[in-house]
XYZ file of N, CA, C and O in Angstrom:
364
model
N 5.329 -9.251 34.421
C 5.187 -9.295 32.980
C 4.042 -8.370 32.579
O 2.979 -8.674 33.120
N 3.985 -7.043 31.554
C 3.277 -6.846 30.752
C 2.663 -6.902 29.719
O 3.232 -6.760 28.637
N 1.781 -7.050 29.794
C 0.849 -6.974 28.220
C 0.594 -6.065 27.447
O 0.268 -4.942 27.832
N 0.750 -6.565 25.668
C 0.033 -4.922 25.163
C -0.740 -5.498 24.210
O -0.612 -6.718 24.104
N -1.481 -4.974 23.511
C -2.525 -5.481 22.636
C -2.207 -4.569 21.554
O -2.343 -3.427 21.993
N -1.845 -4.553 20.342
C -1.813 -3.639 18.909
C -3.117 -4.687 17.955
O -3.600 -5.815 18.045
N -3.239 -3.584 17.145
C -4.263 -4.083 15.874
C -3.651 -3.228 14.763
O -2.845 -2.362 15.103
N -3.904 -3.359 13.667
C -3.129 -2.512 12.381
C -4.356 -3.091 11.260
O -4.463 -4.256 10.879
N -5.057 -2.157 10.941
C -5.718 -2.769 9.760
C -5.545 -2.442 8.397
O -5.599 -1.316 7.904
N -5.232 -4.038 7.553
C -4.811 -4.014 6.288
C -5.398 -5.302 5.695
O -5.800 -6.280 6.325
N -5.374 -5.128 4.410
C -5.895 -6.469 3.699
C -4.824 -7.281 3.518
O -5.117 -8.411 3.126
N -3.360 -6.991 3.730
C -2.080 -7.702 3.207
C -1.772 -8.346 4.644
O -0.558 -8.531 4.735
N -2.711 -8.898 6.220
C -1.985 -8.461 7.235
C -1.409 -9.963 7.256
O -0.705 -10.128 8.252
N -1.516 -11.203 6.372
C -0.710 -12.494 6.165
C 0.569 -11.850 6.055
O 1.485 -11.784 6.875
N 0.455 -11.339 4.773
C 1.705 -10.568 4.291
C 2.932 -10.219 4.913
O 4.077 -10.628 4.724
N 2.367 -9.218 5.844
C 3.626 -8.461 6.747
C 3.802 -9.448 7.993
O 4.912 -9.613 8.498
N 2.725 -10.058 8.437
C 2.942 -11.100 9.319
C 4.546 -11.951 9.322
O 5.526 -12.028 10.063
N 4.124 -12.460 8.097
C 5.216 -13.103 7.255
C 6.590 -12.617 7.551
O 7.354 -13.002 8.436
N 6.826 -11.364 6.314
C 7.607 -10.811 6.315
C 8.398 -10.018 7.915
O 9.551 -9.590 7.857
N 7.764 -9.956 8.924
C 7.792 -9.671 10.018
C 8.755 -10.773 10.391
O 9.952 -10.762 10.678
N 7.866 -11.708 10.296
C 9.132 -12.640 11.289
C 9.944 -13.709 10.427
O 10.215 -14.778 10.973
N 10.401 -13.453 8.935
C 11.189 -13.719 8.496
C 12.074 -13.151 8.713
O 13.051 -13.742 9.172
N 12.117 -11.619 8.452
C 13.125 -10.584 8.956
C 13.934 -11.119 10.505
O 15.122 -11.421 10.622
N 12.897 -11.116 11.565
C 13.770 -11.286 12.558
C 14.138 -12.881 12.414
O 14.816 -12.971 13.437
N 14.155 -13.995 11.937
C 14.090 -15.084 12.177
C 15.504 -15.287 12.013
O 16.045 -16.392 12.067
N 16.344 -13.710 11.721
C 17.794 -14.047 11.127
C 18.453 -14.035 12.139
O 19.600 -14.465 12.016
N 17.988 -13.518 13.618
C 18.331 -12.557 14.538
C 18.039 -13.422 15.923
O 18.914 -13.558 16.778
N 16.501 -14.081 16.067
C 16.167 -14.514 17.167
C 15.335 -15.461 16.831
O 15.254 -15.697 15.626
N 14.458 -16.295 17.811
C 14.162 -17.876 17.685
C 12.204 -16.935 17.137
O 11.495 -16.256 17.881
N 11.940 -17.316 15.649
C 10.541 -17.409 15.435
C 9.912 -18.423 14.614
O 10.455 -19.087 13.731
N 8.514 -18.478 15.063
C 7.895 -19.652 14.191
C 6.584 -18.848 13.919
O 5.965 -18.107 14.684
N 6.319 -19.201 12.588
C 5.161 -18.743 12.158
C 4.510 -19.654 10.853
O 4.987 -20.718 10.460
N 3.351 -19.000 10.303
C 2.340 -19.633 8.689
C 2.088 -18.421 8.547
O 2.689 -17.392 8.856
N 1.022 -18.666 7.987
C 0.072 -17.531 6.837
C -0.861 -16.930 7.960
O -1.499 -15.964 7.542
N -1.075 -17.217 9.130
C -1.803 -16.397 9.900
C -1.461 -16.385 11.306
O -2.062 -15.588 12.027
N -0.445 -17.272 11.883
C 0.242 -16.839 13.134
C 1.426 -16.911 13.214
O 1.921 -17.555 12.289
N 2.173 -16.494 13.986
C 3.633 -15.986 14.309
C 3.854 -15.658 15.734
O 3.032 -15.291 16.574
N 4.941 -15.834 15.823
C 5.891 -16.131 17.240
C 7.281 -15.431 17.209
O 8.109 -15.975 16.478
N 7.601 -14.524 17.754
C 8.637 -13.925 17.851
C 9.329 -13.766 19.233
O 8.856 -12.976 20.050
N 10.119 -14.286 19.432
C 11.203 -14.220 20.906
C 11.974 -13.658 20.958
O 12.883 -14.126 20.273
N 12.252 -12.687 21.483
C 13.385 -11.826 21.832
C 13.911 -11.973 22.864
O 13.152 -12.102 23.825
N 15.404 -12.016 23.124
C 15.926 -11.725 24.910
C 15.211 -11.096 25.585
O 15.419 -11.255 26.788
N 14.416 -10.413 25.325
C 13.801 -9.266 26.337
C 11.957 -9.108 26.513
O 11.317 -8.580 27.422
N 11.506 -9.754 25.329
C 10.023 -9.883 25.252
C 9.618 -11.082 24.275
O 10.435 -11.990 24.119
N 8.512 -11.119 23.678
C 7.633 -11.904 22.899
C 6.622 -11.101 22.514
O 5.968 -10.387 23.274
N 6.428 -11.241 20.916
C 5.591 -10.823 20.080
C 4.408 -11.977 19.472
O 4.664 -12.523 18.399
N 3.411 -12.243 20.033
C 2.851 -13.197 19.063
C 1.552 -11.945 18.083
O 1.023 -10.880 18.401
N 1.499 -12.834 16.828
C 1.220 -12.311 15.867
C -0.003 -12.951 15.215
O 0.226 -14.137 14.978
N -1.273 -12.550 14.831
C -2.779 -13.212 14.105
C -2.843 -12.475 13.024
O -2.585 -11.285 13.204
N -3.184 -12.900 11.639
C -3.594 -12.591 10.582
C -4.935 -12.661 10.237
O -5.380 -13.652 10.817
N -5.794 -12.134 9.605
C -6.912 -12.784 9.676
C -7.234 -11.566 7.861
O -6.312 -10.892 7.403
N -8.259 -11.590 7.385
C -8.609 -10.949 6.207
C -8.222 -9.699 5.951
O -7.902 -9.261 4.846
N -8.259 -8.940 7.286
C -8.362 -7.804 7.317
C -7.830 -6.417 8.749
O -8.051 -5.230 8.987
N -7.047 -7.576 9.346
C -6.630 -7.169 10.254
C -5.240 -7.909 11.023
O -5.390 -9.026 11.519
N -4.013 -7.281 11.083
C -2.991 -7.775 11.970
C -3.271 -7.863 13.944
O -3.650 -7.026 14.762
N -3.067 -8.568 13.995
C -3.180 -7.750 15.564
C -1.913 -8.714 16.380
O -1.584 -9.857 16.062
N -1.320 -7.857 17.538
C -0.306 -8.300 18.194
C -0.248 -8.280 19.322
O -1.067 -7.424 19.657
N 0.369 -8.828 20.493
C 0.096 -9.181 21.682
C 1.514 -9.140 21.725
O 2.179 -9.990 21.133
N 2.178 -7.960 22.562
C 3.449 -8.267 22.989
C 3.502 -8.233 24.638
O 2.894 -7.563 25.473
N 4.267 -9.016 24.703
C 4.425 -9.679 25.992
C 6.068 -9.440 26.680
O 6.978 -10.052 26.123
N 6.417 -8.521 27.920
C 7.424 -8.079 28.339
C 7.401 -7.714 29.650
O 6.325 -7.479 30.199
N 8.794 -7.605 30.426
C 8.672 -6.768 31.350
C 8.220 -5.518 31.563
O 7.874 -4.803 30.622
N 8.184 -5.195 32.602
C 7.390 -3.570 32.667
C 8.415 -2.376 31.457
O 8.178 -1.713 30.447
N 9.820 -2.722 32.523
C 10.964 -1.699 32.081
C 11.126 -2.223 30.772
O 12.304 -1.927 30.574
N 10.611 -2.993 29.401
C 11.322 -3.541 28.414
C 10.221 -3.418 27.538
O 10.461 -3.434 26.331
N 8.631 -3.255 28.073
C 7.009 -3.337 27.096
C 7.546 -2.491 25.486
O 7.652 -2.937 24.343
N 7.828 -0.929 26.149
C 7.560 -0.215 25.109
C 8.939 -0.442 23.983
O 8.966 -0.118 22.796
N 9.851 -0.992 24.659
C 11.120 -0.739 23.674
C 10.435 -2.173 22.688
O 10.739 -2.262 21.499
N 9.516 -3.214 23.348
C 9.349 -4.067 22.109
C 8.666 -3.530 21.413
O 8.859 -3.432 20.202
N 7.409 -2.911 22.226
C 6.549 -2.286 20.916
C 7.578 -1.443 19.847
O 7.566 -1.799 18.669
N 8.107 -0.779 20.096
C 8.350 0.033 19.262
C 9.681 -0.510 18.113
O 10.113 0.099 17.134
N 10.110 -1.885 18.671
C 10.607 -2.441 17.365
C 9.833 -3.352 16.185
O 10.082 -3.868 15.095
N 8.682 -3.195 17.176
C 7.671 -4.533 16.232
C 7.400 -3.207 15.794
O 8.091 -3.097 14.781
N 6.787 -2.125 15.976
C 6.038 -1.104 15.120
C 7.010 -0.199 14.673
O 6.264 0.753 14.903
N 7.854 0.254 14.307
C 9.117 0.466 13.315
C 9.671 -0.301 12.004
O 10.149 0.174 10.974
N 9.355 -2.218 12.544
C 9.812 -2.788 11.727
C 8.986 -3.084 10.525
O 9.290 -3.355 9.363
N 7.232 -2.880 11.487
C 5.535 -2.821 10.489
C 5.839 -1.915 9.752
O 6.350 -2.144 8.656
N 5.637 -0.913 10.109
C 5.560 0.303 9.457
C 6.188 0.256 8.193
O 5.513 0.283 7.164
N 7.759 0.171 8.174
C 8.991 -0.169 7.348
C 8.644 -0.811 6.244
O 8.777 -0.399 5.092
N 8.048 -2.167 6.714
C 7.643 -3.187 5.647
C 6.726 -3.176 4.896
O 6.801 -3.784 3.828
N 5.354 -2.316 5.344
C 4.229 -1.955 4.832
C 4.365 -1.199 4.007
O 4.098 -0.016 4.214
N 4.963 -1.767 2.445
C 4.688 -0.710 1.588
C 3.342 -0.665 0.439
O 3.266 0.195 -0.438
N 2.493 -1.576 0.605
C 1.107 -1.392 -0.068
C 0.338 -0.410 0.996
O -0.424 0.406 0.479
N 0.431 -0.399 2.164
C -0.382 0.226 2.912
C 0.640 1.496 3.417
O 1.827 1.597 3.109
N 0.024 2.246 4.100
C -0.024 3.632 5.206
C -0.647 2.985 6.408
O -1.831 3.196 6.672
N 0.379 1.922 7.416
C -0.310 1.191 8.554
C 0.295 2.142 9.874
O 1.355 2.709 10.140
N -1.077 1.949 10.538
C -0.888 2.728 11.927
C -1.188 1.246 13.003
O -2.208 0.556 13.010
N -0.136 1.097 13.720
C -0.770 0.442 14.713
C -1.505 0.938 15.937
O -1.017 1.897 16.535
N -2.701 0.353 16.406
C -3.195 0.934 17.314
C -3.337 0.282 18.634
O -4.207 -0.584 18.728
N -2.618 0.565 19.664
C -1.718 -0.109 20.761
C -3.215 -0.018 22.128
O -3.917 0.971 22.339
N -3.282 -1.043 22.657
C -4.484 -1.255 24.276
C -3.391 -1.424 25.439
O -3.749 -1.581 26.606
């Protein structure tokens, strides 16, 4: 199993939190509030922290499967972020 660490800083990061895993909640098993979130996929896990001023994400996957999650959690940010210009910044 790999780990990745993202951060995205915004003042809305409840917001997209939210909207994040409402979107997929149509699709795959998530639970979330106003400042954490849980996203399961067949293939990885996204958990999700809100806090004033900062999103940050912890996706959790196989080696061969890390980047294809990142890059649907950060496609789907990006997308949704329309008060901001969000960059996630991936450890």
């Amino acid at each position: 199993m790999d780990h990745h660490y993202g951060t995205a800083n915004t003042e809305h990061a409840s917001l997209y939190l939210k909207k994040l895993c409402r979107h997929f909640s149509h699709k795959v098993e998530t639970e979330f509030d106003d400042h954490q979130g849980r996203i399961r996929f067949p293939f990885g896990t996204c958990e999700l922290t809100a806090d004033g001023t900062t999103l940050q994400l912890h996706c959790q996957a196989d080696i061969d499967q890390i980047a294809t999650l990142r890059d649907v959690i950060e496609r789907h940010l990006v997308r949704f972020a329309t008060r901001d210009t969000l960059t996630v910044n991936w450890q």
